[in-house]
Amino acid sequence: MSVSRRHLLSLAAASAALPAFAETKPVLRAPRLKPGDTLGLISPAHATYEREPFQIATEALQALGFKVKPGLHLRARHGHLAGTDAQRAEDINRFFADDGVQGLIALTGGSGGTRILPAIDYAQIRRTPKFFGGFSDLTALVNAIHQQTGLITFHSPTALSQWNGFSVEHFKALVMQAGTPLLKNPTGELGEHLVQTNDRIQTIRGGRARGRLVGGNLAVLTAMAGSAYWPDFRGAILFLEDINEYIYRVDRMLSTLRLTGALGQVAGVVLGQFTKCEPGEGYGALTLDELFDEYFLPLNVPVYRGAMIGHIRRKFTVPVGALAEIDADAGTLQLLEPSVS
């Protein structure tokens, strides 16, 4: 038997060994973005107080090849929020209904996205599916929109993120080229060290599984528990990240995921970066290692930690709702279908 035939047979056998994946709802895809398309710039959460961030965000999107249309209420402010709930939702609804706008991207995150979920026109989104992207507090909207409409949305850089080569490459591959890339941390970047010290992967439980991607920021995701916008975790690949949370709070949020039954339903877990998540004051705390072992090892599903997802300079774009295969031994996510049409 030829080497190539043995290779194909081994791949087929490996695929057959994966747990069966069953669809739970129809999936909707937005048209891919093209150079010259117009992005609607929205601010669904925190207000931005200076002029320069608006300029930087606009120039960055233009450098990516897009035209930029600012939301009517982009510069509004209501306390710490970028306008009232009605104003922030109106910008989203207006852009989805605007034939001259091909996609929507958030200026920045912050907090407040959960407040506007009931005011989003999900029927309009189903009629006119478009690219929708952002991360951090945008976890609420990217999951809610997918849950309510079936549209694949994107846990992506915001307009004010650092659009370095790594982030741009992954964004374009998914959103503009309709690719199915392997999401894998870079290896061999030693710098002045003998071994790689940054962007390392840790396997918590090995194995492979397939499922549709759900998740994002842990704090925002758990704040949606019990609502109509709560993702469907059945057979899903769950990805999580967070920033500036004491470990006891991470513990409490993971406990919420377990109490809702969500953790018991997933097919695999990808843990991104938990940036500046440290012990609080008091008698001490579990480490993140201990916490993740306690919550995820009993699930008996593939789990790995360290993916380039989260509040970091270089980040993956992750399509919420797309079918992917996790390989926890290799520390990779292989996308199995295009996320846009």
Coordinates of N, CA and C in Angstrom, one line a residue, residues 12-236:
A12 N -9.0 9.0 7.8 CA -10.4 8.5 7.8 C -10.7 7.8 9.1
A13 N -9.7 7.0 9.6 CA -10.0 6.2 10.8 C -10.0 7.2 12.0
A14 N -9.1 8.2 12.0 CA -9.1 9.1 13.1 C -10.4 9.9 13.1
S15 N -10.9 10.3 12.0 CA -12.1 11.1 11.9 C -13.3 10.2 12.4
A16 N -13.3 9.0 12.0 CA -14.4 8.1 12.4 C -14.4 7.9 13.9
A17 N -13.2 8.1 14.6 CA -13.1 7.9 16.0 C -13.7 9.0 16.8
L18 N -13.8 10.2 16.1 CA -14.3 11.4 16.8 C -15.8 11.2 17.2
P19 N -16.2 11.8 18.3 CA -17.6 11.7 18.7 C -18.5 12.3 17.6
A20 N -19.7 11.7 17.4 CA -20.6 12.2 16.4 C -21.0 13.6 16.7
F21 N -21.1 14.5 15.7 CA -21.6 15.9 15.8 C -23.0 16.0 15.2
A22 N -23.9 16.5 15.9 CA -25.3 16.7 15.4 C -25.7 18.2 15.3
E23 N -26.2 18.6 14.2 CA -26.6 20.0 14.1 C -27.9 20.2 15.0
T24 N -27.9 21.4 15.6 CA -29.1 21.8 16.4 C -29.9 22.9 15.8
K25 N -29.4 23.7 14.8 CA -30.1 24.7 14.2 C -29.5 25.1 12.9
P26 N -30.2 25.7 11.9 CA -29.6 26.2 10.7 C -28.5 27.3 10.9
V27 N -27.5 27.3 10.1 CA -26.4 28.3 10.2 C -26.5 29.3 9.1
L28 N -26.3 30.5 9.4 CA -26.4 31.6 8.4 C -25.1 32.3 8.3
R29 N -24.6 32.5 7.1 CA -23.3 33.1 6.8 C -23.5 34.5 6.1
A30 N -22.7 35.4 6.6 CA -22.7 36.7 5.9 C -21.8 36.7 4.6
P31 N -22.1 37.5 3.6 CA -21.1 37.6 2.5 C -19.7 38.0 3.0
R32 N -18.7 37.5 2.4 CA -17.4 37.9 2.8 C -17.1 39.3 2.5
L33 N -16.3 40.0 3.3 CA -15.9 41.4 3.1 C -14.9 41.5 2.0
K34 N -15.0 42.5 1.2 CA -14.0 42.8 0.1 C -13.4 44.2 0.3
P35 N -12.2 44.4 -0.3 CA -11.7 45.7 -0.3 C -12.6 46.7 -0.9
G36 N -12.8 47.8 -0.3 CA -13.8 48.8 -0.8 C -15.1 48.7 -0.1
D37 N -15.4 47.6 0.6 CA -16.7 47.5 1.3 C -16.7 48.6 2.5
T38 N -17.9 48.9 2.9 CA -18.1 49.9 4.0 C -18.4 49.1 5.3
L39 N -17.7 49.5 6.3 CA -17.9 48.9 7.7 C -18.6 50.0 8.5
G40 N -19.7 49.6 9.1 CA -20.3 50.5 10.1 C -19.6 50.5 11.4
L41 N -19.1 51.6 11.9 CA -18.4 51.7 13.2 C -19.3 52.0 14.3
I42 N -19.4 51.0 15.2 CA -20.4 51.2 16.3 C -19.7 51.1 17.7
S43 N -20.4 51.6 18.7 CA -19.8 51.6 20.1 C -20.9 51.1 21.0
P44 N -21.1 49.7 21.1 CA -22.2 49.2 21.9 C -22.0 49.2 23.4
A45 N -20.8 49.6 23.8 CA -20.6 49.5 25.3 C -20.0 50.9 25.8
H46 N -18.7 50.9 26.1 CA -18.2 52.1 26.8 C -18.0 53.3 25.9
A47 N -18.2 54.4 26.5 CA -18.0 55.7 25.8 C -16.5 55.9 25.5
T48 N -16.1 56.6 24.5 CA -14.8 57.0 24.2 C -14.7 58.6 24.3
Y49 N -13.8 59.1 25.1 CA -13.9 60.5 25.6 C -13.0 61.4 24.8
E50 N -12.0 60.9 24.0 CA -11.1 61.8 23.3 C -11.4 61.6 21.8
R51 N -10.9 62.6 21.0 CA -11.1 62.5 19.5 C -10.1 61.5 18.8
E52 N -8.9 61.4 19.4 CA -7.9 60.7 18.7 C -8.3 59.2 18.5
P53 N -8.9 58.5 19.5 CA -9.2 57.1 19.2 C -10.1 56.9 18.0
F54 N -11.1 57.8 17.8 CA -11.9 57.7 16.6 C -11.1 57.8 15.4
Q55 N -10.1 58.7 15.4 CA -9.3 58.8 14.2 C -8.4 57.6 14.0
I56 N -7.8 57.1 15.0 CA -7.0 55.9 14.9 C -7.8 54.7 14.4
A57 N -9.0 54.5 14.9 CA -9.8 53.4 14.5 C -10.2 53.5 13.1
T58 N -10.6 54.7 12.6 CA -11.0 54.9 11.2 C -9.8 54.7 10.3
E59 N -8.6 55.2 10.7 CA -7.5 55.0 9.8 C -7.1 53.5 9.7
A60 N -7.2 52.8 10.8 CA -6.8 51.4 10.8 C -7.8 50.6 9.9
L61 N -9.1 50.8 10.0 CA -10.0 50.1 9.1 C -9.8 50.5 7.6
Q62 N -9.4 51.8 7.4 CA -9.1 52.2 6.0 C -7.8 51.5 5.5
A63 N -6.9 51.3 6.4 CA -5.6 50.6 6.0 C -5.9 49.2 5.7
L64 N -7.0 48.6 6.2 CA -7.4 47.2 5.9 C -8.1 47.2 4.6
G65 N -8.4 48.3 4.0 CA -9.0 48.4 2.7 C -10.5 48.7 2.7
F66 N -11.0 49.1 3.9 CA -12.5 49.4 4.0 C -12.8 50.9 4.0
K67 N -14.0 51.2 3.6 CA -14.5 52.5 3.9 C -15.2 52.5 5.2
V68 N -15.3 53.6 5.9 CA -15.8 53.6 7.3 C -17.0 54.5 7.4
K69 N -18.1 54.0 7.9 CA -19.3 54.9 8.2 C -19.5 54.9 9.7
P70 N -19.3 56.0 10.4 CA -19.5 56.1 11.8 C -21.0 56.0 12.2
G71 N -21.3 55.3 13.2 CA -22.7 55.3 13.7 C -23.2 56.6 14.1
L72 N -24.5 56.8 14.0 CA -25.1 58.1 14.3 C -24.8 58.6 15.7
H73 N -24.7 57.6 16.6 CA -24.5 57.9 18.0 C -23.1 57.4 18.5
L74 N -22.1 57.3 17.6 CA -20.8 56.7 17.9 C -20.2 57.5 19.0
R75 N -20.3 58.9 19.0 CA -19.6 59.7 20.0 C -20.5 60.2 21.1
A76 N -21.7 59.5 21.3 CA -22.6 59.9 22.4 C -22.0 59.4 23.7
R77 N -22.6 59.9 24.8 CA -22.2 59.5 26.1 C -23.4 59.5 27.1
H78 N -23.6 58.5 27.8 CA -24.6 58.4 28.9 C -23.9 57.7 30.1
G79 N -23.4 58.5 31.0 CA -22.6 58.0 32.0 C -21.3 57.4 31.4
H80 N -21.0 56.2 31.8 CA -19.8 55.5 31.2 C -20.1 54.9 29.8
L81 N -21.4 54.9 29.4 CA -21.8 54.2 28.2 C -21.8 55.2 27.0
A82 N -21.6 54.5 25.8 CA -21.6 55.3 24.6 C -23.0 55.6 24.1
G83 N -23.7 56.4 24.9 CA -25.1 56.7 24.6 C -26.1 55.9 25.4
T84 N -27.3 56.2 25.3 CA -28.4 55.4 25.9 C -28.5 54.0 25.3
D85 N -29.2 53.1 26.0 CA -29.4 51.8 25.4 C -30.1 51.9 24.0
A86 N -31.1 52.8 23.9 CA -31.8 52.9 22.7 C -30.9 53.5 21.6
Q87 N -30.0 54.4 21.9 CA -29.1 54.9 20.9 C -28.1 53.9 20.4
R88 N -27.5 53.1 21.3 CA -26.5 52.1 20.9 C -27.1 51.0 20.1
A89 N -28.4 50.6 20.5 CA -29.0 49.6 19.7 C -29.5 50.1 18.3
E90 N -29.9 51.4 18.3 CA -30.3 52.0 17.0 C -29.2 52.0 16.0
D91 N -27.9 52.2 16.4 CA -26.8 52.2 15.5 C -26.6 50.8 14.9
I92 N -26.8 49.8 15.7 CA -26.7 48.4 15.2 C -27.8 48.1 14.2
N93 N -29.0 48.4 14.6 CA -30.2 48.1 13.8 C -30.2 48.9 12.5
R94 N -29.7 50.1 12.5 CA -29.7 51.0 11.4 C -28.7 50.4 10.3
F95 N -27.5 50.0 10.8 CA -26.5 49.5 9.9 C -26.9 48.2 9.3
F96 N -27.6 47.3 10.0 CA -28.0 46.0 9.4 C -29.1 46.3 8.3
A97 N -29.8 47.3 8.5 CA -30.8 47.7 7.5 C -30.3 48.5 6.3
D98 N -29.1 49.0 6.4 CA -28.5 49.9 5.4 C -27.8 49.1 4.3
D99 N -28.3 49.1 3.1 CA -27.8 48.4 2.0 C -26.4 48.8 1.6
G100 N -26.0 50.0 2.0 CA -24.7 50.6 1.7 C -23.6 50.2 2.7
V101 N -24.0 49.4 3.7 CA -23.0 48.9 4.7 C -22.9 47.4 4.6
Q102 N -21.7 46.9 4.5 CA -21.5 45.4 4.4 C -21.1 44.7 5.7
G103 N -20.8 45.5 6.7 CA -20.4 44.8 8.0 C -20.4 45.8 9.1
L104 N -20.3 45.3 10.3 CA -20.3 46.1 11.5 C -19.2 45.7 12.4
I105 N -18.4 46.7 12.9 CA -17.3 46.3 13.8 C -17.4 47.3 15.0
A106 N -17.1 46.8 16.2 CA -17.1 47.7 17.4 C -15.8 48.5 17.5
L107 N -16.0 49.7 17.9 CA -14.9 50.6 18.2 C -14.1 50.1 19.3
T108 N -14.7 49.7 20.4 CA -14.0 49.1 21.6 C -15.0 48.4 22.4
G109 N -14.6 47.8 23.5 CA -15.5 47.0 24.4 C -15.8 47.8 25.6
G110 N -15.6 47.3 26.8 CA -15.9 47.9 28.1 C -17.0 47.2 28.8
S111 N -18.2 47.8 29.0 CA -19.3 47.1 29.6 C -20.6 47.7 29.1
G112 N -21.7 47.0 29.1 CA -23.0 47.6 28.8 C -23.7 46.8 27.6
G113 N -23.0 45.9 27.0 CA -23.6 45.3 25.8 C -24.8 44.4 26.2
T114 N -24.8 43.8 27.3 CA -26.0 43.0 27.7 C -27.2 43.8 27.8
R115 N -27.1 45.1 28.1 CA -28.3 46.0 28.3 C -29.1 46.1 27.1
I116 N -28.5 46.0 25.9 CA -29.2 46.3 24.7 C -29.6 45.1 23.9
L117 N -29.4 43.9 24.5 CA -29.7 42.7 23.7 C -31.2 42.6 23.4
P118 N -32.2 43.0 24.3 CA -33.6 42.9 23.9 C -34.0 43.9 22.8
A119 N -33.2 45.0 22.6 CA -33.5 46.0 21.6 C -33.0 45.8 20.2
I120 N -32.2 44.7 20.0 CA -31.7 44.4 18.7 C -32.8 43.8 17.8
D121 N -32.8 44.2 16.5 CA -33.7 43.7 15.6 C -33.2 42.4 14.9
Y122 N -33.4 41.3 15.6 CA -32.9 40.0 15.1 C -33.6 39.6 13.8
A123 N -34.8 40.0 13.6 CA -35.5 39.6 12.3 C -34.8 40.3 11.2
Q124 N -34.4 41.6 11.4 CA -33.7 42.3 10.3 C -32.3 41.6 10.0
I125 N -31.6 41.2 11.1 CA -30.3 40.5 10.9 C -30.5 39.2 10.1
R126 N -31.6 38.5 10.3 CA -31.8 37.3 9.5 C -32.1 37.6 8.1
R127 N -32.7 38.8 7.8 CA -33.0 39.2 6.4 C -31.8 39.7 5.7
T128 N -30.9 40.3 6.5 CA -29.7 41.0 5.8 C -28.5 40.6 6.6
P129 N -28.0 39.4 6.6 CA -26.8 39.0 7.4 C -25.6 39.7 6.9
K130 N -24.8 40.2 7.9 CA -23.6 40.9 7.6 C -22.5 40.5 8.6
F131 N -21.3 40.8 8.3 CA -20.2 40.6 9.2 C -20.5 41.4 10.5
F132 N -20.3 40.8 11.6 CA -20.4 41.5 12.9 C -19.2 41.0 13.8
G133 N -18.4 42.0 14.3 CA -17.2 41.6 15.0 C -16.8 42.5 16.2
G134 N -16.1 41.9 17.1 CA -15.6 42.5 18.3 C -15.3 41.5 19.4
F135 N -14.6 41.9 20.4 CA -14.4 40.9 21.5 C -14.6 41.6 22.9
S136 N -14.2 40.9 23.9 CA -14.4 41.4 25.3 C -15.9 41.6 25.6
D137 N -16.4 42.8 25.8 CA -17.8 43.0 26.1 C -18.7 42.6 24.9
L138 N -18.1 42.6 23.7 CA -18.9 42.2 22.5 C -19.3 40.7 22.6
T139 N -18.7 40.0 23.5 CA -19.1 38.6 23.7 C -20.6 38.5 23.8
A140 N -21.3 39.5 24.5 CA -22.7 39.4 24.6 C -23.4 39.5 23.3
L141 N -23.0 40.4 22.4 CA -23.7 40.5 21.1 C -23.3 39.4 20.1
V142 N -22.1 39.0 20.1 CA -21.7 38.0 19.1 C -22.4 36.7 19.4
N143 N -22.6 36.4 20.7 CA -23.3 35.1 21.1 C -24.8 35.3 20.9
A144 N -25.3 36.4 21.3 CA -26.8 36.7 21.2 C -27.2 36.7 19.8
I145 N -26.5 37.3 18.9 CA -26.9 37.4 17.5 C -26.9 36.0 16.9
H146 N -25.8 35.2 17.2 CA -25.8 33.8 16.7 C -26.9 33.0 17.3
Q147 N -27.2 33.1 18.5 CA -28.2 32.3 19.2 C -29.6 32.7 18.6
Q148 N -29.9 33.9 18.3 CA -31.2 34.4 17.9 C -31.4 34.2 16.4
T149 N -30.3 34.2 15.6 CA -30.5 34.2 14.2 C -29.8 33.1 13.4
G150 N -28.8 32.4 14.1 CA -28.0 31.4 13.4 C -26.8 32.0 12.6
L151 N -26.7 33.4 12.6 CA -25.6 34.0 11.9 C -24.2 33.7 12.6
I152 N -23.2 33.3 11.8 CA -21.9 33.2 12.3 C -21.3 34.6 12.5
T153 N -21.0 34.9 13.8 CA -20.4 36.2 14.1 C -18.9 36.0 14.5
F154 N -18.2 37.1 14.8 CA -16.8 37.0 15.0 C -16.3 37.6 16.3
H155 N -15.6 36.8 17.1 CA -14.9 37.2 18.2 C -13.5 37.7 17.7
S156 N -13.5 39.0 17.3 CA -12.4 39.5 16.5 C -11.8 40.7 17.2
P157 N -10.7 41.2 16.6 CA -10.2 42.5 17.1 C -11.3 43.6 17.0
T158 N -11.3 44.6 17.9 CA -12.1 45.7 17.7 C -11.3 46.7 16.8
A159 N -12.0 47.8 16.4 CA -11.4 48.8 15.5 C -10.2 49.4 16.2
L160 N -10.2 49.5 17.5 CA -9.1 50.1 18.3 C -8.0 49.1 18.7
S161 N -8.2 47.8 18.3 CA -7.2 46.8 18.7 C -5.9 47.1 17.9
Q162 N -4.8 46.4 18.3 CA -3.5 46.6 17.6 C -3.6 45.7 16.4
W163 N -3.7 46.3 15.2 CA -3.8 45.5 14.0 C -2.4 45.2 13.5
N164 N -1.7 44.3 14.2 CA -0.4 43.8 13.8 C -0.6 42.7 12.7
G165 N 0.6 42.3 12.2 CA 0.5 41.3 11.1 C -0.2 40.1 11.4
F166 N 0.0 39.5 12.6 CA -0.6 38.3 13.1 C -2.1 38.4 13.1
S167 N -2.6 39.5 13.7 CA -4.1 39.7 13.9 C -4.7 39.9 12.5
V168 N -4.0 40.7 11.7 CA -4.5 41.0 10.3 C -4.6 39.8 9.5
E169 N -3.6 38.9 9.5 CA -3.6 37.7 8.7 C -4.8 36.8 9.1
H170 N -5.0 36.6 10.4 CA -6.1 35.7 10.8 C -7.5 36.3 10.5
F171 N -7.6 37.6 10.7 CA -8.8 38.3 10.3 C -9.2 38.2 8.9
K172 N -8.2 38.5 8.0 CA -8.5 38.4 6.6 C -8.7 37.0 6.1
A173 N -8.0 36.0 6.7 CA -8.2 34.6 6.2 C -9.6 34.2 6.5
L174 N -10.2 34.6 7.6 CA -11.6 34.1 7.9 C -12.6 35.0 7.2
V175 N -12.5 36.3 7.3 CA -13.6 37.2 7.0 C -13.5 37.7 5.5
M176 N -12.4 37.7 4.9 CA -12.3 38.2 3.5 C -12.0 37.1 2.5
Q177 N -11.3 36.1 3.0 CA -10.9 35.0 2.1 C -11.7 33.7 2.2
A178 N -12.7 33.7 3.2 CA -13.5 32.6 3.4 C -12.7 31.3 3.6
G179 N -11.6 31.5 4.3 CA -10.7 30.3 4.6 C -11.1 29.5 5.7
T180 N -10.4 28.4 5.9 CA -10.6 27.5 7.0 C -9.3 27.2 7.7
P181 N -8.7 28.3 8.3 CA -7.3 28.1 8.8 C -7.2 27.3 10.0
L182 N -6.0 26.8 10.3 CA -5.7 26.1 11.6 C -5.3 27.2 12.6
L183 N -6.0 27.3 13.6 CA -5.7 28.3 14.7 C -4.7 27.7 15.6
K184 N -3.5 28.0 15.5 CA -2.4 27.4 16.2 C -1.4 28.5 16.6
N185 N -1.0 28.5 17.9 CA 0.0 29.5 18.4 C 1.3 29.3 17.6
P186 N 2.0 30.4 17.4 CA 3.3 30.3 16.8 C 4.3 29.5 17.6
T187 N 5.2 28.7 17.0 CA 6.2 28.0 17.7 C 7.6 28.4 17.3
G188 N 8.6 28.2 18.1 CA 9.9 28.5 17.7 C 10.3 29.9 17.9
E189 N 9.5 30.7 18.5 CA 9.9 32.1 18.8 C 10.6 32.2 20.1
L190 N 11.9 31.9 20.1 CA 12.7 31.8 21.3 C 13.2 33.1 21.8
G191 N 13.4 34.1 21.0 CA 13.9 35.4 21.4 C 15.3 35.1 22.0
E192 N 15.6 35.6 23.2 CA 16.9 35.4 23.8 C 16.9 34.2 24.8
H193 N 15.8 33.3 24.7 CA 15.7 32.2 25.6 C 16.1 30.9 24.9
L194 N 16.4 29.9 25.7 CA 16.7 28.6 25.2 C 15.5 27.9 24.7
V195 N 14.4 28.2 25.3 CA 13.1 27.5 25.0 C 12.0 28.6 24.8
Q196 N 10.9 28.3 24.2 CA 9.9 29.3 24.0 C 9.2 29.5 25.4
T197 N 9.1 30.8 25.7 CA 8.5 31.2 27.0 C 7.1 31.9 26.8
N198 N 6.8 32.4 25.6 CA 5.6 33.1 25.4 C 4.7 32.3 24.5
D199 N 3.4 32.5 24.7 CA 2.4 31.9 23.8 C 2.5 30.4 23.8
R200 N 2.7 29.8 25.0 CA 2.8 28.4 25.1 C 1.4 27.8 25.3
I201 N 1.3 26.5 24.9 CA 0.1 25.7 25.1 C 0.3 24.7 26.2
Q202 N -0.7 24.5 27.0 CA -0.7 23.5 28.1 C -1.9 22.6 27.8
T203 N -1.7 21.3 27.6 CA -2.8 20.4 27.5 C -3.3 20.0 28.9
I204 N -4.6 20.2 29.1 CA -5.2 19.8 30.4 C -5.7 18.4 30.3
R205 N -6.4 18.1 29.2 CA -6.8 16.7 28.9 C -6.8 16.6 27.4
G206 N -6.0 15.6 27.0 CA -5.8 15.4 25.5 C -7.0 14.9 24.8
G207 N -6.9 14.8 23.5 CA -8.0 14.3 22.7 C -8.5 15.2 21.6
R208 N -9.4 14.8 20.8 CA -10.0 15.6 19.7 C -11.5 15.5 19.8
A209 N -12.1 16.5 19.3 CA -13.6 16.5 19.2 C -14.0 17.6 18.2
R210 N -15.2 17.5 17.7 CA -15.8 18.5 16.8 C -17.0 19.1 17.4
G211 N -17.3 20.4 17.1 CA -18.4 21.0 17.5 C -18.4 22.5 17.0
R212 N -19.5 23.2 17.3 CA -19.6 24.6 16.9 C -19.1 25.4 18.0
L213 N -18.4 26.5 17.6 CA -17.7 27.4 18.6 C -18.7 28.3 19.3
V214 N -18.6 28.4 20.6 CA -19.3 29.4 21.4 C -18.3 29.9 22.4
G215 N -18.6 31.1 22.9 CA -17.8 31.6 24.1 C -17.3 33.0 23.9
G216 N -16.2 33.3 24.6 CA -15.6 34.6 24.6 C -15.2 35.0 26.0
N217 N -15.5 36.2 26.4 CA -15.1 36.7 27.7 C -16.0 36.0 28.8
L218 N -15.3 35.3 29.8 CA -16.0 34.5 30.8 C -17.0 35.4 31.6
A219 N -16.6 36.6 32.0 CA -17.5 37.4 32.9 C -18.7 37.8 32.1
V220 N -18.6 38.2 30.9 CA -19.7 38.6 30.1 C -20.6 37.4 29.8
L221 N -20.0 36.3 29.4 CA -20.8 35.1 29.1 C -21.7 34.7 30.2
T222 N -21.1 34.6 31.4 CA -21.9 34.1 32.6 C -23.0 35.1 33.0
A223 N -22.8 36.4 32.6 CA -23.8 37.4 32.9 C -25.1 37.2 32.1
M224 N -25.0 36.4 31.0 CA -26.1 36.1 30.2 C -26.9 34.9 30.6
A225 N -26.4 34.2 31.6 CA -27.0 32.9 32.0 C -28.5 33.0 32.3
G226 N -29.2 32.1 31.8 CA -30.7 32.0 32.0 C -31.5 32.9 31.1
S227 N -30.9 33.7 30.2 CA -31.6 34.6 29.3 C -31.9 33.9 28.0
A228 N -32.7 34.6 27.2 CA -33.0 34.0 25.8 C -31.8 34.1 24.9
Y229 N -30.7 34.8 25.4 CA -29.5 35.0 24.5 C -28.4 34.0 24.9
W230 N -28.6 33.2 25.9 CA -27.6 32.2 26.3 C -27.3 31.2 25.2
P231 N -26.1 31.0 24.9 CA -25.7 30.1 23.8 C -26.2 28.7 24.0
D232 N -26.3 27.9 23.0 CA -26.6 26.5 23.0 C -25.2 25.8 23.1
F233 N -25.0 25.1 24.3 CA -23.7 24.5 24.6 C -23.7 23.0 24.2
R234 N -24.8 22.5 23.7 CA -24.8 21.1 23.4 C -23.9 20.7 22.3
G235 N -22.9 19.9 22.6 CA -21.9 19.5 21.6 C -21.0 20.6 21.1
A236 N -20.9 21.7 21.8 CA -20.1 22.8 21.4 C -18.6 22.7 21.8

